[in-house]
Each structure stands twice: as C-alpha cells, then as structure tokens.
Amino acid sequence: MYNNREDNICLIHQLQIEAINMDLNSDCQLRRYCSKCLIEKTYDGTLCINSEINDHIQEIKNNFLEKKAFYLKHNINTIETIQNTVQNLKTNFSSSFNKIYENLQAEKKRLQDQCEFLQKTLDLVNLDNFSQFKLSTNENVYQIESFKNLIKSSLDQIKNNESLQFCIQEIDKLEEEKEELIFTRQFNNEESNIIATPSLKIQCQEHKKQIIAFDMNINRAKENRMACIHCIEQNPNQYTSLKTVQDKWKKFEEFKKNQYQQILDQYKENKDHILEQLQIINEAHQEMNHQITLKLNDYYQNLTQQIEQIFNQMGKNWAICQQKEIYDNIENLIIPTCNQEFSCNLQEYYTNQENCVNLNIFDSIKKIKETLKESFYQIFQLIKINSNLQIKQKEIQIYDKITFTRSPFQINSKQVDLSLSIQIPSKLKIKSKEIQIQMLQKQKYFSFENLPSQKIAQDENCYALIFNPNNNLLVAGCGSKLQTFTFIDGSLKNQSIIVQHQNNVSALCFIKFNQFISGDSKGQIYFWIEQNNDWIKQQEILLEHTEQINQIIFSAKFNQIITCSNDKTIKIFAFTQNWVCQQTLDSHQNYVCSIALNLSETMLISSGSDKQLKVYKRKHKFTLMQNIQVEDIIYRLLFIEELKFCVQVSSSIHLSFYNFDEKQKLFILSQTTEVQNQKSCIQGFPIGFCKQSSMIICKHGTYINILKKMNNQIYRTEQSINFDTMYFYGAMSSDGNHIATWDYKTKQIQVRKLIQN
C-alpha cells in the first residue's frame, strides 16, 4: 500500500500525479506530472492547445500535399507524352510491318512462279535437246540478295527507331518525392500561456483563463464547478479534466440513446399487439352481428312460412280434402281434452325452443365477452405507466367497462333484448357450434401476389434458389452456372454469372451476407466470397460426397457446415485453415433427402428415401437419438421451435408436426394440418419459415402451401398456389415478405410479394 501511494506522488512537488506523458523515450519520472508540473509545462511553452496544433498540422499537410502534387503532376505529364509517342509508333510500325508483309508476299509469289516455270521447262528436256538448255541462276541469286537486304533494313529501321529511345529516356524522368509526413513543432517564448489540454471558450471569472476541468462534487454549486489551470493549482485534487468529463458525457448519451431505443422498440411492439387485439375484437363483433342477423332472418322466413301455411289451412273446404288429411284433422281435435290443454302444450313447446335458442346465443355472447376481456387484459398488461408516459382516462377505463358489459340477450322465455318475442320451431334449433365465432382465431388476411414486372426468362433448369441474410441478393443455380441478382423490394437485377461447376447446381446455402456455398449433382462443393463486387472461389471440396448434394445448412454457433447426399451420408465440415470433414453419419439406408437443425443447434433431424426420420443429439459429436418410421419419403422438414419440427410426407394430405415429450424423452406426432396436395412430389425447394410472423411455406406436388399459426397455437393453411407442374423450385426471404420461384412450365424466375389487408 505504501509503495502504491508513493508511486502516485510527484517527487518534485510532493503532490498527487495528475497526468502522464505518453512519450516512451522520456525519463520515467519526467513522464508523470502533478498539477504544478502541468502549470510549469504550460508556462514554459512545452504544452499547447488543440486548436493551434490542428492549425500547425494543417500547415504541414498543405506543404506535404504541395510537394507531392508537383511530382505527381510531373509524372502524369511524362506518362501522357510517352502515351502519345507510343500511339504514333503504333501507327508507324503498323505501316512498316504492312510493307514488310507485302514484300514477303511478293517474293513468295515470285518464287512460286519460278517454281512453276522450272517445272514446265524441265518437262521439255529430253535426250534429243538436253545439251541445248542452259538454266541461268545469276539473276535469281541477285533477286534473293536484294530481298534479304530490303527486309533487314526495314527491321533495323524499326529496331533503331528514335521514338523508342525517346520513350526509354522519358521513363527515367519519372520521379517520386521521398519526403515523409513528419510532425514537428517549435515553441517560442510568446506562447507561454498556451494550455495543453482540451478547453472551453468559457473563461474562469477569477483568473480569466480558459476552462479545462470540472469539480464533480455534487454538493458544490453549479456555477462554481468549472476550473482553469490556476484553480487546479490552488486545489489540485478535487478537479476532473474536461476530457474525462466529455468522455463520461458521451457514455451517458450513448446509454440514454440505448435506453430510449429499447423503450421505443418495446412500445412499438406493444402498439402492434394492441392493434392486433383490437382488430380481433372488431372482427369478432362483425362476425357475431352477421351470424345473429342470418339466424334471425332465417327464423323470420321459416316462421312466416309456417304462419302462411296455418292461415291457408284456416277456412279450408273439407269437401275437397283428401281422406287422410280429414283423419289427421279429426285426430288433432280428439287428442287434446280441451282448448286450454292444447294451448298450454303449444305454448310450452315454443317456450322450450325459445329457451334453447336464447341459451345458445347467450353462450356465444359469453365467449365473445371472454375473448374481449382477454384481449383487453393483454392490452392492459402492455401499457406501462411511468413518469414519462400519460394514459388518458378513457384508455384506462376500457378494461373496466368490458367487465360490466351486459349480455344483449336474457335467458327468459318471454323476452329477448331486441324487443322481440321469438318462438322458433324445432326444425330451427341452433347448435352452439354453429354460432361459435371462428373469426376469433383469424389473423390479418394476407396472400402472396405475383409481381408481373419482375419476371426473368431462364431456359436452363433452376434446381436451387436462395436469398442472402440481408434479403438484398438472390442466387440461382441455372444448370451448371450460378447467377446472382441484386434484390430490392421485389426488384431483380442481373449482377454476375459464375461458371465453375461441371454439373447441375442442386443446393445453396449462405454463411454470411457475402459468402455462400454451392453443391452439385456429382457431389462437388464450392465456397464463394464477394470481393470488389465479384465472386471469388475460396475453396473447393470434390471428393467427400460421391453423388448429388440435396441440402446444405450452416451451424453459426459451432461454425460448421452440414450436407446430405444421395450417397446415403450426412457430413459435418469444420473450419480450421480450410473446411474439412469432421464427422460422417451413415445411418440411412438410402438417399438422404433433407436435414435441419433446431434453434440451439444441439439437435439434427434428417429424412431419407428409406422412409426413416432420424433425430441426432449433439454432445461432442452427433449421435443417433431416435428413429421414426414413416409411411413414405420425406423430402422436406424443418425445426420451427426449439423442440418442435414439421415434416411433409410425399404421399400425405397433411403437414405433420412433432413435439418433444418430456416424459418419454422422444418426439411424438402432435398435430396434422391439411394442405393442398398431390400424391407425388420431387426433391428440391426446402421448407421456408418466418419466425416473426409464424408463417410456413411448404411445397407439395404442384402447390406451394402457406400456413399461419392461429391464436390457439394451431397452424392453418391460409393460401395455396398451384404451378400446374411438380417441377418448380424456389426460396422464401428471411423476413417472409417475398418468394422467388422458377418452374418448368413458364421457364421464368418469378417474385411474389406478401400483401396484407
């Protein structure tokens, strides 16, 4: 303790150390300054204020830039001169080489003609005239020598061209200023009052010096907290430097910004939830009104028909009645012993029917009330009241009012609170299920609509498409080529074409927004990274899989890549200096069609054409945890929660959901949802899931089925899109707002956008 305290004391003035000189070449003791040291440094001119340093640095920068600019301009002019000379040389040399070429061509033609003449001449030579022929060669020798001299002189003229020598000399004139940008500072005696710390333009009232520190004591008056260099000398231990205060203020501002942003995000989420609940209430009321109106209209029409039928029977001539009808009328007169008994029975019958209807309606109203109460309770829980937020009295009373809402119907055989006395015959009994309001579970209506303007013709088959995590890039495997498109709010624009695969691209996966993996039908895998708006091959894996890659997924938490293939294996790749295979899972007996990880990436599921659904658990490596036998091939599966996944069996009319049972420690089938389907399907187009909107898109046969989670946690099919062909492939953006597809029928890449009403 003593040594630490001694280290913090200035040995010259015996005061606490206030600053340290960061120059490592200075003496250790001279680098540690107390307040008096700082004052001495200020007066002897070795410290200066930031504004003057900035001016001096700017002056050095300007001088440095001026010198550098002079040499750069000189070099540019020299290069331009060389460019012009080279251009002229290019023209002259072109003409010279053309002449040389023409001379060569003429000599070739002369020799060819001579060869033909020689052949004809020799054909005339025989025994009779052999001595008469004398072939002269002197002229040919002379022509050959002249031609050789002409070509040599032409080439020497090009070789010894003065312009080339000029270019060589000009290149030697290119120079570079060797001066470095060095900061130097000389002080003079006139700079005795310069302060070396950040300062304010405000001056101390007592010493008339700039403020450089604050007193952070909360008990001190605000107007007395600012200090200049002389204030620090008088009380060296109670002040905090201006820089420290500014740093604290920046941190405080950042903290406030984060806090306000969190509050803003929370209340935005609450607002959306409140609007959603109010929409549910509104839809429930509308549906209830519609149902009651329909039932009352139906009752009124039937009652009118019965009354008209009774009136038509009154005063009817018995002479024209059938014998059976007369017997029935007499029977009705004989059975009741008196009119009073007949009236009582009739009244009791209709009263019972009325009670039944009222009871059913009241039950429905009660359910509506419970739903309203629950919605308003959720809204009430979301509203946080604090000193910064005020809630109107009407908004606070909403929840209380709904609690005391009176049912519009009273269970009374003589009264319904519509000022109507209703008597409904037995044929019009209203079942409670018919009055249940299904709209309570309904979310906002939505659909994916095609964007006609965003269609790109693509004749080559696209077996794989994928959006990057930022949803601003789409990659499509077009045959053996990879084509990238920039993607902005549904708008596609060609970016680049990558030619590397020798076979059809069958699977794609993004690692980051600017890195992705591609796999093809022969098991080859390539890694790509974007550099300077171009895609560069980072690594290739050619020997691990021997057949088609069906799916690739990325484990971000464990930095692994997992692939499945028709070679019956699943492979896990880890990154050291390159991606290398770390583990192989070979428990499937046939093609492995699909794989998926849960949210924590501790469980892996896979499906194959062997009709097996397998669950693996991660310890140090993946080990088989459960095997589920299914009725047919599963081409698509996906985890939608930590311990819940869905699968699409190819011949099933349902999308199946599996939940983890804590007692059995196994996944069991928990729900099935009917979807548009055909009894056959093919590989490709993995399931898409948007967690934010709880939406699933899943291909089945010729359809894309879009499912949404209702308030009762059950998924329901909200839209089905028919492509009239099984041969279509696609992907959903991570935010769930767009679907990109390619189909064999239209041969187009199309974009569909989510429309909500």
PDB file of C-alpha atoms in Angstrom, residues 297-516:
ATOM      1  CA  ASN A 297     -83.637 -13.734 -40.918  1.00  0.00           C
ATOM      2  CA  ASP A 298     -83.793 -17.497 -41.228  1.00  0.00           C
ATOM      3  CA  TYR A 299     -86.129 -17.702 -38.248  1.00  0.00           C
ATOM      4  CA  TYR A 300     -88.326 -14.953 -39.660  1.00  0.00           C
ATOM      5  CA  GLN A 301     -88.629 -16.626 -43.064  1.00  0.00           C
ATOM      6  CA  ASN A 302     -89.488 -20.033 -41.603  1.00  0.00           C
ATOM      7  CA  LEU A 303     -91.913 -18.547 -39.127  1.00  0.00           C
ATOM      8  CA  THR A 304     -93.594 -16.620 -41.947  1.00  0.00           C
ATOM      9  CA  GLN A 305     -93.903 -19.805 -43.983  1.00  0.00           C
ATOM     10  CA  GLN A 306     -95.492 -21.652 -41.062  1.00  0.00           C
ATOM     11  CA  ILE A 307     -97.910 -18.830 -40.355  1.00  0.00           C
ATOM     12  CA  GLU A 308     -98.872 -18.660 -44.030  1.00  0.00           C
ATOM     13  CA  GLN A 309     -99.356 -22.421 -44.001  1.00  0.00           C
ATOM     14  CA  ILE A 310    -101.628 -22.167 -40.919  1.00  0.00           C
ATOM     15  CA  PHE A 311    -103.604 -19.298 -42.450  1.00  0.00           C
ATOM     16  CA  ASN A 312    -104.014 -21.294 -45.657  1.00  0.00           C
ATOM     17  CA  GLN A 313    -105.473 -24.197 -43.641  1.00  0.00           C
ATOM     18  CA  MET A 314    -107.994 -21.937 -41.910  1.00  0.00           C
ATOM     19  CA  GLY A 315    -111.428 -21.979 -43.576  1.00  0.00           C
ATOM     20  CA  LYS A 316    -110.412 -24.714 -45.951  1.00  0.00           C
ATOM     21  CA  ASN A 317    -113.336 -26.586 -47.593  1.00  0.00           C
ATOM     22  CA  TRP A 318    -113.385 -30.115 -46.197  1.00  0.00           C
ATOM     23  CA  ALA A 319    -115.202 -31.303 -49.280  1.00  0.00           C
ATOM     24  CA  ILE A 320    -112.049 -31.020 -51.352  1.00  0.00           C
ATOM     25  CA  CYS A 321    -109.700 -32.518 -48.700  1.00  0.00           C
ATOM     26  CA  GLN A 322    -108.190 -35.929 -49.040  1.00  0.00           C
ATOM     27  CA  GLN A 323    -109.427 -38.670 -46.745  1.00  0.00           C
ATOM     28  CA  LYS A 324    -106.106 -38.930 -44.890  1.00  0.00           C
ATOM     29  CA  GLU A 325    -105.978 -35.150 -44.303  1.00  0.00           C
ATOM     30  CA  ILE A 326    -109.515 -35.244 -42.821  1.00  0.00           C
ATOM     31  CA  TYR A 327    -108.496 -38.126 -40.487  1.00  0.00           C
ATOM     32  CA  ASP A 328    -105.454 -36.099 -39.286  1.00  0.00           C
ATOM     33  CA  ASN A 329    -107.570 -33.036 -38.575  1.00  0.00           C
ATOM     34  CA  ILE A 330    -110.089 -35.064 -36.576  1.00  0.00           C
ATOM     35  CA  GLU A 331    -107.227 -36.723 -34.676  1.00  0.00           C
ATOM     36  CA  ASN A 332    -105.865 -33.297 -33.683  1.00  0.00           C
ATOM     37  CA  LEU A 333    -109.294 -32.315 -32.355  1.00  0.00           C
ATOM     38  CA  ILE A 334    -109.750 -35.530 -30.380  1.00  0.00           C
ATOM     39  CA  ILE A 335    -106.300 -35.758 -28.659  1.00  0.00           C
ATOM     40  CA  PRO A 336    -106.428 -32.575 -26.519  1.00  0.00           C
ATOM     41  CA  THR A 337    -109.247 -32.775 -23.991  1.00  0.00           C
ATOM     42  CA  CYS A 338    -109.795 -29.047 -24.108  1.00  0.00           C
ATOM     43  CA  ASN A 339    -108.551 -25.982 -25.846  1.00  0.00           C
ATOM     44  CA  GLN A 340    -106.711 -24.880 -22.727  1.00  0.00           C
ATOM     45  CA  GLU A 341    -104.611 -28.064 -22.620  1.00  0.00           C
ATOM     46  CA  PHE A 342    -103.866 -27.712 -26.319  1.00  0.00           C
ATOM     47  CA  SER A 343    -102.817 -24.108 -25.819  1.00  0.00           C
ATOM     48  CA  CYS A 344    -100.584 -24.946 -22.867  1.00  0.00           C
ATOM     49  CA  ASN A 345     -98.796 -27.712 -24.749  1.00  0.00           C
ATOM     50  CA  LEU A 346     -98.285 -25.484 -27.730  1.00  0.00           C
ATOM     51  CA  GLN A 347     -97.014 -22.626 -25.585  1.00  0.00           C
ATOM     52  CA  GLU A 348     -94.687 -24.925 -23.641  1.00  0.00           C
ATOM     53  CA  TYR A 349     -93.265 -26.330 -26.880  1.00  0.00           C
ATOM     54  CA  TYR A 350     -92.392 -22.927 -28.296  1.00  0.00           C
ATOM     55  CA  THR A 351     -91.148 -21.706 -24.918  1.00  0.00           C
ATOM     56  CA  ASN A 352     -88.682 -24.573 -24.713  1.00  0.00           C
ATOM     57  CA  GLN A 353     -87.450 -23.842 -28.219  1.00  0.00           C
ATOM     58  CA  GLU A 354     -87.030 -20.195 -27.364  1.00  0.00           C
ATOM     59  CA  ASN A 355     -85.071 -21.025 -24.208  1.00  0.00           C
ATOM     60  CA  CYS A 356     -82.780 -23.306 -26.190  1.00  0.00           C
ATOM     61  CA  VAL A 357     -82.050 -20.605 -28.757  1.00  0.00           C
ATOM     62  CA  ASN A 358     -81.500 -17.941 -26.088  1.00  0.00           C
ATOM     63  CA  LEU A 359     -79.200 -20.212 -24.147  1.00  0.00           C
ATOM     64  CA  ASN A 360     -77.081 -20.947 -27.212  1.00  0.00           C
ATOM     65  CA  ILE A 361     -76.918 -17.277 -28.131  1.00  0.00           C
ATOM     66  CA  PHE A 362     -76.023 -16.328 -24.571  1.00  0.00           C
ATOM     67  CA  ASP A 363     -73.218 -18.926 -24.574  1.00  0.00           C
ATOM     68  CA  SER A 364     -71.851 -17.395 -27.762  1.00  0.00           C
ATOM     69  CA  ILE A 365     -72.079 -13.890 -26.293  1.00  0.00           C
ATOM     70  CA  LYS A 366     -70.330 -15.148 -23.188  1.00  0.00           C
ATOM     71  CA  LYS A 367     -67.473 -16.489 -25.301  1.00  0.00           C
ATOM     72  CA  ILE A 368     -67.285 -13.146 -27.095  1.00  0.00           C
ATOM     73  CA  LYS A 369     -67.075 -11.387 -23.732  1.00  0.00           C
ATOM     74  CA  GLU A 370     -64.327 -13.711 -22.555  1.00  0.00           C
ATOM     75  CA  THR A 371     -62.376 -13.066 -25.735  1.00  0.00           C
ATOM     76  CA  LEU A 372     -62.828  -9.326 -25.387  1.00  0.00           C
ATOM     77  CA  LYS A 373     -61.768  -9.445 -21.754  1.00  0.00           C
ATOM     78  CA  GLU A 374     -58.696 -11.482 -22.637  1.00  0.00           C
ATOM     79  CA  SER A 375     -57.760  -9.102 -25.474  1.00  0.00           C
ATOM     80  CA  PHE A 376     -58.171  -6.025 -23.321  1.00  0.00           C
ATOM     81  CA  TYR A 377     -56.299  -7.697 -20.492  1.00  0.00           C
ATOM     82  CA  GLN A 378     -53.368  -8.277 -22.841  1.00  0.00           C
ATOM     83  CA  ILE A 379     -53.582  -4.646 -23.955  1.00  0.00           C
ATOM     84  CA  PHE A 380     -53.763  -3.508 -20.321  1.00  0.00           C
ATOM     85  CA  GLN A 381     -50.680  -5.568 -19.462  1.00  0.00           C
ATOM     86  CA  LEU A 382     -48.736  -3.977 -22.319  1.00  0.00           C
ATOM     87  CA  ILE A 383     -49.405  -0.426 -21.176  1.00  0.00           C
ATOM     88  CA  LYS A 384     -46.608   0.671 -18.803  1.00  0.00           C
ATOM     89  CA  ILE A 385     -47.360   3.814 -16.829  1.00  0.00           C
ATOM     90  CA  ASN A 386     -44.368   5.882 -15.752  1.00  0.00           C
ATOM     91  CA  SER A 387     -43.427   9.469 -15.240  1.00  0.00           C
ATOM     92  CA  ASN A 388     -42.728   9.994 -18.919  1.00  0.00           C
ATOM     93  CA  LEU A 389     -45.945   8.496 -20.287  1.00  0.00           C
ATOM     94  CA  GLN A 390     -49.514   9.604 -19.624  1.00  0.00           C
ATOM     95  CA  ILE A 391     -52.540   7.465 -20.467  1.00  0.00           C
ATOM     96  CA  LYS A 392     -55.915   9.054 -20.971  1.00  0.00           C
ATOM     97  CA  GLN A 393     -58.670   8.206 -18.574  1.00  0.00           C
ATOM     98  CA  LYS A 394     -60.753   6.690 -21.364  1.00  0.00           C
ATOM     99  CA  GLU A 395     -57.929   4.303 -22.221  1.00  0.00           C
ATOM    100  CA  ILE A 396     -57.643   3.174 -18.602  1.00  0.00           C
ATOM    101  CA  GLN A 397     -61.384   2.581 -18.287  1.00  0.00           C
ATOM    102  CA  ILE A 398     -61.674   0.331 -21.363  1.00  0.00           C
ATOM    103  CA  TYR A 399     -60.806  -2.805 -19.458  1.00  0.00           C
ATOM    104  CA  ASP A 400     -63.177  -1.969 -16.594  1.00  0.00           C
ATOM    105  CA  LYS A 401     -66.078  -1.256 -18.946  1.00  0.00           C
ATOM    106  CA  ILE A 402     -65.813  -4.565 -20.748  1.00  0.00           C
ATOM    107  CA  THR A 403     -66.076  -6.422 -17.438  1.00  0.00           C
ATOM    108  CA  PHE A 404     -69.547  -4.952 -16.809  1.00  0.00           C
ATOM    109  CA  THR A 405     -70.835  -5.311 -20.397  1.00  0.00           C
ATOM    110  CA  ARG A 406     -74.365  -6.696 -20.191  1.00  0.00           C
ATOM    111  CA  SER A 407     -75.314  -9.512 -22.487  1.00  0.00           C
ATOM    112  CA  PRO A 408     -77.749  -8.309 -25.158  1.00  0.00           C
ATOM    113  CA  PHE A 409     -79.784 -11.432 -24.603  1.00  0.00           C
ATOM    114  CA  GLN A 410     -81.573 -12.513 -21.446  1.00  0.00           C
ATOM    115  CA  ILE A 411     -82.388 -16.098 -20.749  1.00  0.00           C
ATOM    116  CA  ASN A 412     -86.082 -15.613 -20.384  1.00  0.00           C
ATOM    117  CA  SER A 413     -88.857 -17.419 -22.191  1.00  0.00           C
ATOM    118  CA  LYS A 414     -90.748 -14.182 -22.623  1.00  0.00           C
ATOM    119  CA  GLN A 415     -88.035 -11.717 -23.533  1.00  0.00           C
ATOM    120  CA  VAL A 416     -85.047 -11.262 -25.803  1.00  0.00           C
ATOM    121  CA  ASP A 417     -83.295  -7.927 -25.505  1.00  0.00           C
ATOM    122  CA  LEU A 418     -84.123  -6.986 -29.082  1.00  0.00           C
ATOM    123  CA  SER A 419     -87.664  -6.015 -28.081  1.00  0.00           C
ATOM    124  CA  LEU A 420     -88.866  -9.156 -29.890  1.00  0.00           C
ATOM    125  CA  SER A 421     -90.786 -12.170 -28.607  1.00  0.00           C
ATOM    126  CA  ILE A 422     -89.373 -15.049 -30.630  1.00  0.00           C
ATOM    127  CA  GLN A 423     -90.832 -18.515 -30.919  1.00  0.00           C
ATOM    128  CA  ILE A 424     -88.776 -20.914 -33.025  1.00  0.00           C
ATOM    129  CA  PRO A 425     -89.989 -24.356 -34.095  1.00  0.00           C
ATOM    130  CA  SER A 426     -87.908 -27.452 -33.505  1.00  0.00           C
ATOM    131  CA  LYS A 427     -86.695 -27.528 -37.096  1.00  0.00           C
ATOM    132  CA  LEU A 428     -84.730 -24.331 -36.409  1.00  0.00           C
ATOM    133  CA  LYS A 429     -82.733 -25.465 -33.403  1.00  0.00           C
ATOM    134  CA  ILE A 430     -79.428 -23.571 -33.401  1.00  0.00           C
ATOM    135  CA  LYS A 431     -76.490 -25.610 -32.320  1.00  0.00           C
ATOM    136  CA  SER A 432     -73.852 -23.866 -30.289  1.00  0.00           C
ATOM    137  CA  LYS A 433     -71.128 -24.910 -32.722  1.00  0.00           C
ATOM    138  CA  GLU A 434     -72.910 -23.039 -35.498  1.00  0.00           C
ATOM    139  CA  ILE A 435     -72.677 -19.778 -33.536  1.00  0.00           C
ATOM    140  CA  GLN A 436     -69.052 -20.102 -32.483  1.00  0.00           C
ATOM    141  CA  ILE A 437     -67.080 -17.245 -33.879  1.00  0.00           C
ATOM    142  CA  GLN A 438     -64.263 -18.646 -35.929  1.00  0.00           C
ATOM    143  CA  MET A 439     -63.017 -15.160 -36.636  1.00  0.00           C
ATOM    144  CA  LEU A 440     -61.560 -15.003 -33.127  1.00  0.00           C
ATOM    145  CA  GLN A 441     -58.760 -17.231 -34.308  1.00  0.00           C
ATOM    146  CA  LYS A 442     -58.271 -15.484 -37.597  1.00  0.00           C
ATOM    147  CA  GLN A 443     -55.276 -13.285 -38.194  1.00  0.00           C
ATOM    148  CA  LYS A 444     -54.982 -10.459 -40.711  1.00  0.00           C
ATOM    149  CA  TYR A 445     -55.800 -11.636 -44.207  1.00  0.00           C
ATOM    150  CA  PHE A 446     -52.723 -12.000 -46.373  1.00  0.00           C
ATOM    151  CA  SER A 447     -51.659 -13.503 -49.660  1.00  0.00           C
ATOM    152  CA  PHE A 448     -48.606 -13.724 -51.875  1.00  0.00           C
ATOM    153  CA  GLU A 449     -49.268 -11.888 -55.136  1.00  0.00           C
ATOM    154  CA  ASN A 450     -47.203 -12.247 -58.292  1.00  0.00           C
ATOM    155  CA  LEU A 451     -45.233  -9.197 -59.435  1.00  0.00           C
ATOM    156  CA  PRO A 452     -45.725  -9.264 -63.235  1.00  0.00           C
ATOM    157  CA  SER A 453     -42.940  -6.767 -63.845  1.00  0.00           C
ATOM    158  CA  GLN A 454     -40.398  -8.973 -62.037  1.00  0.00           C
ATOM    159  CA  LYS A 455     -40.162 -11.981 -64.341  1.00  0.00           C
ATOM    160  CA  ILE A 456     -36.822 -13.080 -65.784  1.00  0.00           C
ATOM    161  CA  ALA A 457     -36.722 -15.613 -68.596  1.00  0.00           C
ATOM    162  CA  GLN A 458     -34.497 -18.568 -67.711  1.00  0.00           C
ATOM    163  CA  ASP A 459     -34.416 -21.545 -70.092  1.00  0.00           C
ATOM    164  CA  GLU A 460     -31.939 -23.593 -68.049  1.00  0.00           C
ATOM    165  CA  ASN A 461     -33.399 -25.546 -65.140  1.00  0.00           C
ATOM    166  CA  CYS A 462     -33.036 -23.795 -61.762  1.00  0.00           C
ATOM    167  CA  TYR A 463     -32.941 -26.523 -59.123  1.00  0.00           C
ATOM    168  CA  ALA A 464     -31.826 -24.220 -56.275  1.00  0.00           C
ATOM    169  CA  LEU A 465     -32.512 -20.601 -55.305  1.00  0.00           C
ATOM    170  CA  ILE A 466     -31.626 -18.725 -52.103  1.00  0.00           C
ATOM    171  CA  PHE A 467     -31.765 -15.214 -50.591  1.00  0.00           C
ATOM    172  CA  ASN A 468     -28.833 -13.875 -48.570  1.00  0.00           C
ATOM    173  CA  PRO A 469     -29.463 -12.994 -44.871  1.00  0.00           C
ATOM    174  CA  ASN A 470     -29.864  -9.283 -45.727  1.00  0.00           C
ATOM    175  CA  ASN A 471     -32.507 -10.099 -48.378  1.00  0.00           C
ATOM    176  CA  ASN A 472     -30.747  -7.862 -50.915  1.00  0.00           C
ATOM    177  CA  LEU A 473     -29.255 -10.634 -53.042  1.00  0.00           C
ATOM    178  CA  LEU A 474     -30.710 -13.702 -54.808  1.00  0.00           C
ATOM    179  CA  VAL A 475     -28.545 -16.578 -56.047  1.00  0.00           C
ATOM    180  CA  ALA A 476     -29.932 -19.099 -58.538  1.00  0.00           C
ATOM    181  CA  GLY A 477     -28.347 -22.319 -59.773  1.00  0.00           C
ATOM    182  CA  CYS A 478     -29.114 -22.141 -63.522  1.00  0.00           C
ATOM    183  CA  GLY A 479     -27.978 -25.511 -64.825  1.00  0.00           C
ATOM    184  CA  SER A 480     -24.254 -25.690 -64.020  1.00  0.00           C
ATOM    185  CA  LYS A 481     -23.951 -21.885 -63.713  1.00  0.00           C
ATOM    186  CA  LEU A 482     -24.506 -19.682 -60.680  1.00  0.00           C
ATOM    187  CA  GLN A 483     -26.344 -16.441 -61.398  1.00  0.00           C
ATOM    188  CA  THR A 484     -26.597 -13.624 -58.830  1.00  0.00           C
ATOM    189  CA  PHE A 485     -29.224 -10.882 -58.778  1.00  0.00           C
ATOM    190  CA  THR A 486     -29.423  -7.730 -56.689  1.00  0.00           C
ATOM    191  CA  PHE A 487     -32.804  -7.700 -54.936  1.00  0.00           C
ATOM    192  CA  ILE A 488     -34.508  -4.524 -53.706  1.00  0.00           C
ATOM    193  CA  ASP A 489     -38.166  -4.686 -52.605  1.00  0.00           C
ATOM    194  CA  GLY A 490     -39.048  -7.370 -55.130  1.00  0.00           C
ATOM    195  CA  SER A 491     -36.968  -5.903 -57.969  1.00  0.00           C
ATOM    196  CA  LEU A 492     -34.395  -8.241 -59.568  1.00  0.00           C
ATOM    197  CA  LYS A 493     -31.349  -7.001 -61.459  1.00  0.00           C
ATOM    198  CA  ASN A 494     -28.651  -9.184 -63.016  1.00  0.00           C
ATOM    199  CA  GLN A 495     -25.347  -8.920 -61.156  1.00  0.00           C
ATOM    200  CA  SER A 496     -22.945 -11.645 -62.288  1.00  0.00           C
ATOM    201  CA  ILE A 497     -22.653 -15.168 -63.695  1.00  0.00           C
ATOM    202  CA  ILE A 498     -20.248 -17.687 -62.101  1.00  0.00           C
ATOM    203  CA  VAL A 499     -19.024 -20.592 -64.229  1.00  0.00           C
ATOM    204  CA  GLN A 500     -17.237 -23.285 -62.206  1.00  0.00           C
ATOM    205  CA  HIS A 501     -19.486 -26.328 -61.723  1.00  0.00           C
ATOM    206  CA  GLN A 502     -19.404 -29.018 -64.385  1.00  0.00           C
ATOM    207  CA  ASN A 503     -22.834 -30.371 -63.380  1.00  0.00           C
ATOM    208  CA  ASN A 504     -26.251 -29.030 -62.353  1.00  0.00           C
ATOM    209  CA  VAL A 505     -26.242 -26.985 -59.132  1.00  0.00           C
ATOM    210  CA  SER A 506     -28.593 -28.740 -56.677  1.00  0.00           C
ATOM    211  CA  ALA A 507     -28.118 -26.962 -53.304  1.00  0.00           C
ATOM    212  CA  LEU A 508     -27.182 -23.495 -51.999  1.00  0.00           C
ATOM    213  CA  CYS A 509     -26.508 -22.069 -48.536  1.00  0.00           C
ATOM    214  CA  PHE A 510     -25.376 -18.640 -47.286  1.00  0.00           C
ATOM    215  CA  ILE A 511     -22.769 -18.485 -44.486  1.00  0.00           C
ATOM    216  CA  LYS A 512     -22.763 -14.676 -44.309  1.00  0.00           C
ATOM    217  CA  PHE A 513     -24.327 -11.966 -46.417  1.00  0.00           C
ATOM    218  CA  ASN A 514     -21.272 -12.077 -48.721  1.00  0.00           C
ATOM    219  CA  GLN A 515     -20.316 -15.777 -48.510  1.00  0.00           C
ATOM    220  CA  PHE A 516     -22.214 -18.792 -49.801  1.00  0.00           C
TER     221      PHE A 516
END
